Short mmCIF file of C-alpha atoms in Angstrom, two decimals:
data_model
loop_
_atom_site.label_atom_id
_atom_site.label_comp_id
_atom_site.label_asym_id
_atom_site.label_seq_id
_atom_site.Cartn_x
_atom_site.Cartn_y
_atom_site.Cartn_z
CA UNK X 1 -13.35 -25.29 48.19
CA UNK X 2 -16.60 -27.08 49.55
CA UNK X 3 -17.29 -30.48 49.65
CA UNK X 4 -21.24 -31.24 49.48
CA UNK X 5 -22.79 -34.84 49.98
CA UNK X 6 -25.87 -36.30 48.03
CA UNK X 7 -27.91 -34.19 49.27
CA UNK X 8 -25.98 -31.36 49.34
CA UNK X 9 -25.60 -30.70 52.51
CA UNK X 10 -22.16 -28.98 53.17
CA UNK X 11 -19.59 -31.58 54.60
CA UNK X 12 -16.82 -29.62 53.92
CA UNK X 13 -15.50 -25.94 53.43
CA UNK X 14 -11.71 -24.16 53.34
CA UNK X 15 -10.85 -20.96 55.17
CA UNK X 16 -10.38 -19.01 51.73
CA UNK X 17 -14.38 -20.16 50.46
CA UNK X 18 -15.39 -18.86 53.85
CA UNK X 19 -13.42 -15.85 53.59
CA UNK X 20 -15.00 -15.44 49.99
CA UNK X 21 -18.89 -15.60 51.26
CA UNK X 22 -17.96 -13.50 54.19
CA UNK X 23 -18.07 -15.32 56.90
CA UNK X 24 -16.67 -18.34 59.36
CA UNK X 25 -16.39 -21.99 58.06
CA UNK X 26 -18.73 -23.56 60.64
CA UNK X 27 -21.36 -21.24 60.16
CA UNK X 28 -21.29 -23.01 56.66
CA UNK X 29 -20.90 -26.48 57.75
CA UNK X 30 -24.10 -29.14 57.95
CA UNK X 31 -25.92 -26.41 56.17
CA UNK X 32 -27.97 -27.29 52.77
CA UNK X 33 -26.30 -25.75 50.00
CA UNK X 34 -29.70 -23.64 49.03
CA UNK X 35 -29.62 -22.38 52.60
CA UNK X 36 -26.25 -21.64 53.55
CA UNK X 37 -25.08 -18.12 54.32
CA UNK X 38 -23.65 -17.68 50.67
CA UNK X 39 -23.57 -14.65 48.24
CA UNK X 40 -26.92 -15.23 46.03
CA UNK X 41 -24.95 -15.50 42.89
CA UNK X 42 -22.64 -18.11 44.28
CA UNK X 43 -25.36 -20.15 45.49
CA UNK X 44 -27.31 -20.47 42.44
CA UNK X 45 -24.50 -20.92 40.46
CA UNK X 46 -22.71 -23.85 42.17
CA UNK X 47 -26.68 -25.44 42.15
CA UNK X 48 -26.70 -25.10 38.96
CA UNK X 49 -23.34 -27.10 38.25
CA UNK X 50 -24.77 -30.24 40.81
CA UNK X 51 -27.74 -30.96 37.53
CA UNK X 52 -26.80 -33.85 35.83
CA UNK X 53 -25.72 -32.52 33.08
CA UNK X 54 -21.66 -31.84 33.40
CA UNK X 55 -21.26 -27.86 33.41
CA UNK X 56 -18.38 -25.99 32.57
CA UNK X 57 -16.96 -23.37 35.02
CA UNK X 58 -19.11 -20.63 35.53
CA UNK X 59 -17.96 -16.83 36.06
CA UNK X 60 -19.09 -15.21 39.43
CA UNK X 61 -18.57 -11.51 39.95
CA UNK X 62 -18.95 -10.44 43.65
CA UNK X 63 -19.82 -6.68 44.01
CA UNK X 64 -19.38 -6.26 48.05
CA UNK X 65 -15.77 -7.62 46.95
CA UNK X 66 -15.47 -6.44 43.68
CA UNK X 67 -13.62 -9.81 43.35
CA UNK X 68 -14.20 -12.07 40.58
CA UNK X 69 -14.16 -15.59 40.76
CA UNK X 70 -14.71 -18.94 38.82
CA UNK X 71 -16.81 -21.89 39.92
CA UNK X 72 -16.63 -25.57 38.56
CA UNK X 73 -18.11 -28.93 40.55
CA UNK X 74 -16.50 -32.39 40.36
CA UNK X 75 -17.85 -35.52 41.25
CA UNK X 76 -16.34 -37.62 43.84
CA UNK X 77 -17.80 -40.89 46.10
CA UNK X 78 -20.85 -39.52 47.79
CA UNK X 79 -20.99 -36.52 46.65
CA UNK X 80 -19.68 -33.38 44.78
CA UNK X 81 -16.02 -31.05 45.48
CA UNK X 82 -16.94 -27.37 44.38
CA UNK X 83 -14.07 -25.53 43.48
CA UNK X 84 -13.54 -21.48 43.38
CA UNK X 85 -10.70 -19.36 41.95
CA UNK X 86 -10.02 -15.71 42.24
CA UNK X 87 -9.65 -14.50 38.45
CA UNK X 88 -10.09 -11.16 39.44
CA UNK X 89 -6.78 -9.86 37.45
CA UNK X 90 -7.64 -11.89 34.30
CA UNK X 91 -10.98 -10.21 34.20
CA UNK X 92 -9.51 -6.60 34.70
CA UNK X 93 -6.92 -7.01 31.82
CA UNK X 94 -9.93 -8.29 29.39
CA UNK X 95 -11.73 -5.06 31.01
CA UNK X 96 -8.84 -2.97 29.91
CA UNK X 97 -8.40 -4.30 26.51
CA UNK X 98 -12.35 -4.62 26.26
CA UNK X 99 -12.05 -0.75 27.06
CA UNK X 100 -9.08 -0.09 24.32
CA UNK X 101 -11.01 -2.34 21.92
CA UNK X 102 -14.40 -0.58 22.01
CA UNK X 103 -12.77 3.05 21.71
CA UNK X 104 -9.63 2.49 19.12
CA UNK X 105 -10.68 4.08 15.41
CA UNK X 106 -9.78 -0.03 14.60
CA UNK X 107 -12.75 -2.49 13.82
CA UNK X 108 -12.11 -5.90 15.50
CA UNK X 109 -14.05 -8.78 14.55
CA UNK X 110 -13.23 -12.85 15.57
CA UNK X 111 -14.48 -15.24 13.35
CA UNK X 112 -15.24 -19.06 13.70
CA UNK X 113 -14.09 -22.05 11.05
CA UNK X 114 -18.14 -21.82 9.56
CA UNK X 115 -17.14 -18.16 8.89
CA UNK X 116 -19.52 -16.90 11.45
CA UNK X 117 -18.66 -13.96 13.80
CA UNK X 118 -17.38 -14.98 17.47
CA UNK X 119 -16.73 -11.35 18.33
CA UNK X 120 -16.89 -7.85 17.50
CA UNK X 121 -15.91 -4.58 19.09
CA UNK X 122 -18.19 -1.22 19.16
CA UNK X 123 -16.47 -0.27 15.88
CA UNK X 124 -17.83 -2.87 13.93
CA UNK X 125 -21.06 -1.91 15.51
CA UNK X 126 -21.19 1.21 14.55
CA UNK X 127 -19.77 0.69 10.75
CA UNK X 128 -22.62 -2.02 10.33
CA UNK X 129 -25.19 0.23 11.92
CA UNK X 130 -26.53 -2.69 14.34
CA UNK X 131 -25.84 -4.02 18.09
CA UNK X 132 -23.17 -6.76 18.04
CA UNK X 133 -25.78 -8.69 19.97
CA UNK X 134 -27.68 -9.21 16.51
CA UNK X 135 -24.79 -9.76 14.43
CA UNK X 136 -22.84 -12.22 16.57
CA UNK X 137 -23.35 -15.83 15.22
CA UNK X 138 -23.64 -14.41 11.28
CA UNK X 139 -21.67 -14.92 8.28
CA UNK X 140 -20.98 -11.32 6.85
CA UNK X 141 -24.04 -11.57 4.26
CA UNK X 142 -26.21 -12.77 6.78
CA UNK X 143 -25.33 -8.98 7.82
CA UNK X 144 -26.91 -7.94 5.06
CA UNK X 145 -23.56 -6.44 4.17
CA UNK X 146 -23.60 -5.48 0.00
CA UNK X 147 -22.65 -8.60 -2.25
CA UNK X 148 -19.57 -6.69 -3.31
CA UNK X 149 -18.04 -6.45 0.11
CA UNK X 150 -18.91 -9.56 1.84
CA UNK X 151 -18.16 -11.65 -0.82
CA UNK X 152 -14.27 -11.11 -1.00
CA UNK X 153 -14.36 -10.51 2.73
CA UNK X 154 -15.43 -14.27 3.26
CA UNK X 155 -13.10 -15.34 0.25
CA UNK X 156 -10.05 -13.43 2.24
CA UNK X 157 -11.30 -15.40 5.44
CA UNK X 158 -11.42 -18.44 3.99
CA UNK X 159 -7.97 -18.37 2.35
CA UNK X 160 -6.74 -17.97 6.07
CA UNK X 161 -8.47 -21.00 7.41
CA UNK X 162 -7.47 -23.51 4.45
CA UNK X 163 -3.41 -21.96 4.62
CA UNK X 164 -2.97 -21.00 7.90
CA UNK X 165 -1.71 -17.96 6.16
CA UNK X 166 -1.91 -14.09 7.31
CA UNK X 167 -4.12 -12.19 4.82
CA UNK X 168 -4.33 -8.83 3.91
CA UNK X 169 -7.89 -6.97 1.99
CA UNK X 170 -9.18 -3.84 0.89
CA UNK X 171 -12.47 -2.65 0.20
CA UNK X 172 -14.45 0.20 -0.47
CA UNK X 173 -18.03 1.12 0.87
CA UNK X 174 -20.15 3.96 -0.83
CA UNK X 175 -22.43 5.64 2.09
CA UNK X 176 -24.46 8.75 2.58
CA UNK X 177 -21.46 10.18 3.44
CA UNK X 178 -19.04 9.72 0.32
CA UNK X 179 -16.89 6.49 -0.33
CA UNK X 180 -14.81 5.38 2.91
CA UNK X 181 -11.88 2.84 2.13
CA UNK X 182 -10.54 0.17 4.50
CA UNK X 183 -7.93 -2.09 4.77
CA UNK X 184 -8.22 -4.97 6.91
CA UNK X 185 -5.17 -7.54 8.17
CA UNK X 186 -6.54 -10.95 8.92
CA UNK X 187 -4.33 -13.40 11.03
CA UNK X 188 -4.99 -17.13 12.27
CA UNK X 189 -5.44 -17.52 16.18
CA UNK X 190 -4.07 -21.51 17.04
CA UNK X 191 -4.74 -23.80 19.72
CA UNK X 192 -3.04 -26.97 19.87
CA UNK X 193 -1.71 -26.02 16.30
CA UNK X 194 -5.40 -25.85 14.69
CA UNK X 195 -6.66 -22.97 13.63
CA UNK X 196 -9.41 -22.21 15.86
CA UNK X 197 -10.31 -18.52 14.79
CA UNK X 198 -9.29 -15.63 12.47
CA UNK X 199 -8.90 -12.30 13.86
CA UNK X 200 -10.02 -9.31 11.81
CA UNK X 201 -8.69 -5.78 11.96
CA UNK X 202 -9.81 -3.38 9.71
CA UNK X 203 -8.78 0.19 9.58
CA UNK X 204 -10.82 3.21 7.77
CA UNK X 205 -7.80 4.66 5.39
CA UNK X 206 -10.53 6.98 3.96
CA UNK X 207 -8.20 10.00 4.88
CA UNK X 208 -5.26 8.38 3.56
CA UNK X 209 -6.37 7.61 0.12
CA UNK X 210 -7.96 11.17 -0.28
CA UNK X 211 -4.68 12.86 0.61
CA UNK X 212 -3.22 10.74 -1.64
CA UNK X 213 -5.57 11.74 -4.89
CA UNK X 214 -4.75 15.46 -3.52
CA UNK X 215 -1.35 14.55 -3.66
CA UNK X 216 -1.31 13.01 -6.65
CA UNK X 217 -4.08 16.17 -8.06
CA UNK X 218 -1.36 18.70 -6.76
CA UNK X 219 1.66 16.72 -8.80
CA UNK X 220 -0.15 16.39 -12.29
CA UNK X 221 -1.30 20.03 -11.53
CA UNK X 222 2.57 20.99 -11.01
CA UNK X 223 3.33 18.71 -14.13
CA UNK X 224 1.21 20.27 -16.21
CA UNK X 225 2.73 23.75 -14.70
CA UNK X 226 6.20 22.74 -16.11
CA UNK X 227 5.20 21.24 -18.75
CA UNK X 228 3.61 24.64 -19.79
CA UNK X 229 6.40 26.52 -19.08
CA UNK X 230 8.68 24.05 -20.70
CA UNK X 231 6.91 24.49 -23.92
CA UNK X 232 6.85 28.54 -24.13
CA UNK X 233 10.33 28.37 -23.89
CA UNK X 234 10.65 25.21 -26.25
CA UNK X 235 8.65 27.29 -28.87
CA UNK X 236 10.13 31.26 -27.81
CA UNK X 237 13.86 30.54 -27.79
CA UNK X 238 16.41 31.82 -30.51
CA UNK X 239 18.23 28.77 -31.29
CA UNK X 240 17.24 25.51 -32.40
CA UNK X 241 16.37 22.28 -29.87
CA UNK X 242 15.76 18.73 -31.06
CA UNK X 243 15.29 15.47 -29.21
CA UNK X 244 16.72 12.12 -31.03
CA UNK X 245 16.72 8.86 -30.12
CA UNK X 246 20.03 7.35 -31.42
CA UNK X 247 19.67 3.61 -33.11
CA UNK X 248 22.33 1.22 -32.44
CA UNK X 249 23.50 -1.87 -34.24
CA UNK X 250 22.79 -5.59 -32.36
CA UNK X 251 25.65 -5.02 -30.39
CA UNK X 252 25.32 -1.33 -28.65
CA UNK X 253 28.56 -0.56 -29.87
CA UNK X 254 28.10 1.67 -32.64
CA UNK X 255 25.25 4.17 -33.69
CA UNK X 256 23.42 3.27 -36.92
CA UNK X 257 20.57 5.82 -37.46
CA UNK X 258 18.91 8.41 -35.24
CA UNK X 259 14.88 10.00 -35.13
CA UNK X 260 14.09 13.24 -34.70
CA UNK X 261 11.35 12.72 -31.67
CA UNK X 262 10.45 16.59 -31.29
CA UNK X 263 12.30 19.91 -32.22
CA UNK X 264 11.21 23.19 -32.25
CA UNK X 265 10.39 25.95 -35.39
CA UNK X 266 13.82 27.86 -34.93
CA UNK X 267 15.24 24.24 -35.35
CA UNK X 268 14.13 23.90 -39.09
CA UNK X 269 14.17 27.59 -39.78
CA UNK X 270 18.57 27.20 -38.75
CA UNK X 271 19.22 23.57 -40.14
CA UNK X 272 17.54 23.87 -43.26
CA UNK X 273 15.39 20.89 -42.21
CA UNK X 274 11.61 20.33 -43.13
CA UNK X 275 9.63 21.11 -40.62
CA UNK X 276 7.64 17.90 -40.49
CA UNK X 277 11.19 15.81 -39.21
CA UNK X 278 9.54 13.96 -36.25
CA UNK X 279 9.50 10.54 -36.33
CA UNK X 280 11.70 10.26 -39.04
CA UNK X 281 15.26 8.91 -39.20
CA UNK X 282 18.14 11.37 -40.14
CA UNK X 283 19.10 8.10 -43.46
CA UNK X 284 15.19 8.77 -44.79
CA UNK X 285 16.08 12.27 -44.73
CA UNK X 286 20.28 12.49 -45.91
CA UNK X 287 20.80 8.92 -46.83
CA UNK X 288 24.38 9.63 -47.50
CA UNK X 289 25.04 11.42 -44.12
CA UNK X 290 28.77 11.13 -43.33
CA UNK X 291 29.57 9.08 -40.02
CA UNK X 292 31.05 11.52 -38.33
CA UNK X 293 27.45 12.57 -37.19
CA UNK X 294 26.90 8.99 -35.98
CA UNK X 295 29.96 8.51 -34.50
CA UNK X 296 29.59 11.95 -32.17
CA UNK X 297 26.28 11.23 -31.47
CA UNK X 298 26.75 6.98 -30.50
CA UNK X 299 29.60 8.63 -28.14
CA UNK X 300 27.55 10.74 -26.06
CA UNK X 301 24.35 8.33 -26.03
CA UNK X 302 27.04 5.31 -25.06
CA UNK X 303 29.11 7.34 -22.37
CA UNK X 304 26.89 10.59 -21.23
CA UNK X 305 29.74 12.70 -22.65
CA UNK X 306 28.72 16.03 -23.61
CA UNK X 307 29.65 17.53 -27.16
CA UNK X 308 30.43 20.75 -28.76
CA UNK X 309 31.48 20.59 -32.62
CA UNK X 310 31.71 23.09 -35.43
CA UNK X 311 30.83 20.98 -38.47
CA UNK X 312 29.16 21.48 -41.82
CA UNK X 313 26.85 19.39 -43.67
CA UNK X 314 27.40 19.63 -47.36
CA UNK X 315 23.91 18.20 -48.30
CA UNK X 316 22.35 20.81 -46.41
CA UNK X 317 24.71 23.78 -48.06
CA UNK X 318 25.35 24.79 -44.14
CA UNK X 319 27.48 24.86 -41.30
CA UNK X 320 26.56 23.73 -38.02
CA UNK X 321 27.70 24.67 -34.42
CA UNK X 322 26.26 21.87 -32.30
CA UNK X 323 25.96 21.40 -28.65
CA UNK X 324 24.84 17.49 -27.64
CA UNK X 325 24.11 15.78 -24.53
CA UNK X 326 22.39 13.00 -23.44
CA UNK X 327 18.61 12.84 -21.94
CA UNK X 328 17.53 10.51 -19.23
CA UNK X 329 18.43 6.87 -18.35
CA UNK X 330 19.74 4.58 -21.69
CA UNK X 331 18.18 1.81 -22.53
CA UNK X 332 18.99 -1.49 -24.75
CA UNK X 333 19.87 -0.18 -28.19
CA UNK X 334 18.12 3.36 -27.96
CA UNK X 335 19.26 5.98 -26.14
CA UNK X 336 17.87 9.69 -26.23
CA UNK X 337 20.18 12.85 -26.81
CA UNK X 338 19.14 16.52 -27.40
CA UNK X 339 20.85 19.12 -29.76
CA UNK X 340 20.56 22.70 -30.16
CA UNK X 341 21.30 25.36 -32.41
CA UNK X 342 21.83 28.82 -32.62
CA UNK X 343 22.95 31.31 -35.21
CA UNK X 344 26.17 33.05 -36.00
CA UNK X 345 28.06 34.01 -38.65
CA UNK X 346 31.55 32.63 -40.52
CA UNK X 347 34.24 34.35 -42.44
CA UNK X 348 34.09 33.41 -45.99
CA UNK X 349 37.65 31.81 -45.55
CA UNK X 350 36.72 29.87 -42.80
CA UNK X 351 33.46 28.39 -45.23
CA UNK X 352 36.11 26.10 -46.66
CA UNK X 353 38.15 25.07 -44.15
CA UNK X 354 38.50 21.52 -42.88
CA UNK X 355 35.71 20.79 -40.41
CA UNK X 356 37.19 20.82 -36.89
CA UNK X 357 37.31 17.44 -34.69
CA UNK X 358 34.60 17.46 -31.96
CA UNK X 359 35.46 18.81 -28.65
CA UNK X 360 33.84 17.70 -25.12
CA UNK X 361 32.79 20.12 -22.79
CA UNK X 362 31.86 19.71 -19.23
CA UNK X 363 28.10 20.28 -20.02
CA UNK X 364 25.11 19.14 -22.18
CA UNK X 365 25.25 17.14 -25.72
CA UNK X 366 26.12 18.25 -29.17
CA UNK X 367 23.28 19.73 -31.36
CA UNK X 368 23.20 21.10 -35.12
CA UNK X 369 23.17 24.83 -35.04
CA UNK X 370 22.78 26.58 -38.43
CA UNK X 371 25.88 28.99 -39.03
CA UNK X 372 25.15 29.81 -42.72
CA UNK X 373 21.91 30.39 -44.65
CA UNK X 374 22.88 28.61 -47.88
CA UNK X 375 20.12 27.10 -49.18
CA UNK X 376 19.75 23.44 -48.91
CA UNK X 377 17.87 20.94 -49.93
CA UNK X 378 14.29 20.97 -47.95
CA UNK X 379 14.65 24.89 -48.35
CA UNK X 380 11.42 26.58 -50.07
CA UNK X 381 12.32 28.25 -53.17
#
């Protein structure tokens, strides 16, 4: 500390001020202020705080020390107590996170109430393509950022200021280099429980979202691969396939109807069925279809049984042996089942027997197969 009179003559100086300017403390005293034996820095700067006008504390860095140190004046009776503090740890942590700031992939911006910009690391620099010297004080048009992004940038900002709310905000920005996406996080900073500033980070998720479309190119490409191979087989195997979608009454307790949603060309050419069955319901087709067929196929839509009957269908003139089981998740009143079919023959004897009770097996669903090529009804004469 110094104490300096009216005319600022030095009246008064500490052991730790003299140890800061290098030198004893009466080689300091009765010495004008401008003339004392005082770093040049430090002299101007505590002049500077004795005009009239009240100063706030000024920084001081002092290379022969590589110390730095604050520097504030307050008035007293005849005269003026100049006060110093070592900040020098203070001033290397903002170093160090000055450092990590300007050379993180991040961009870090700080942005006042008005919406202007406080503060803004080399990233944001560098994505705007100007010195942060010329773009501190600006809104983000002012920037002569595009309409499209500074717009609901500023909106995002704003919402932070009149909630006191964390935001979050994406945005894309079309360059000579492709698209590059960001996502930015914007919290409140307080003092004294006001919102003073909003701090911005914004990260470049460019790589991200382009391994995502890859990822998402390389699953419909695999989709489609299955999907593909899923259909030779559909349309190549020997015994019949449908898909239904079983129709149940209000209360989901017992089947009512089914439609055919897709089969294959073995399936009509074995069931005696036209061709053209998708979309329809099994009552357009046999109104009079016994419930049996209902029955077996509510039970394996209701429970996920799986089916395997021997059963003929006298409207058709044929026999069926029918595998059923049922296909994804259910759903309110509809669930889906598939069938198949497959050919085979039956003694005459056993043409006329009593159809068998359905059977459960520990895999798949029941589905019609044909078992005897008696012409039916849809059949082509």
């Amino acid at each position: 500390m110094l104490v300096v009179d009216e005319q600022h003559i030095i009246r008064q100086v500490n052991q730790q001020a003299a140890r800061w300017c290098g030198t004893q403390p009466a080689a300091l005293l009765g010495q004008p202020l401008s003339e004392a034996s005082l770093p040049p820095a430090v002299s101007a700067t505590l002049l500077q705080l004795l005009e009239p006008d009240e100063a706030p504390p000024r920084e001081v860095f002092l290379p022969e020390k590589e110390q730095w140190i604050t520097l504030s004046a307050a008035r007293q009776p005849g005269g003026w107590a100049l006060y110093w503090q070592d900040i020098t740890p203070q001033k290397q942590r903002e170093q160090q996170y000055q450092a990590l700031a300007d050379n993180m992939p991040d961009v870090l911006t700080r942005w006042t109430p008005d919406l202007r910009l406080r503060y803004a690391n080399a990233g944001f620099a560098s994505k705007a393509g100007q010195p942060v010297s010329t773009l501190l004080g600006r809104t983000f048009n002012e920037m002569d950022a595009p309409a499209d992004i500074a717009g609901p940038y500023m909106a995002a900002l704003q919402r932070v200021f009149d909630t006191g709310q964390p935001q979050e905000h994406y945005n894309s920005y079309s360059g000579p280099q492709g698209t590059a996406y960001f996502y930015s996080r914007l919290v409140p900073e307080l003092r004294d429980g006001k919102i003073e500033t909003v701090l911005g980070i914004a990260r470049d998720i460019t790589e991200l979202k382009n391994t995502q479309a890859e990822a998402l190119r390389l699953r419909d490409s695999l989709m489609q691969h299955a999907t593909d191979k899923y259909h030779a087989l559909f349309y190549t195997m020997d015994q019949g396939f449908c898909l239904l979608e079983v129709l149940f009454e209000e209360t989901g307790q017992h089947a009512v109807d089914y439609r055919y949603l897709e089969s294959n060309p073995v399936f009509a050419q074995q069931s005696g069925m036209p061709a053209d069955v998708q979309g329809k319901t099994i009552r357009e087709l046999i109104p009079d279809l016994e419930p049996f067929w209902f029955d077996t196929f509510g039970q394996v839509a209701r429970t996920g049984s799986t089916v395997r009957v021997e059963r003929s269908v006298p409207q058709l003139g044929r026999w069926f042996d029918m595998h059923a089981f049922r296909v994804g998740a259910p759903k309110p009143g509809r669930w889906r089942c598939s069938s198949t079919t497959s050919p085979g023959a039956r003694s005459a004897s056993s043409r006329y027997a009593t159809p068998s009770k359905p059977t459960r097996s520990g895999c798949g669903w029941p589905m019609p197969w044909a078992r005897w090529p008696t012409p039916g009804p849809f059949s082509k004469p």
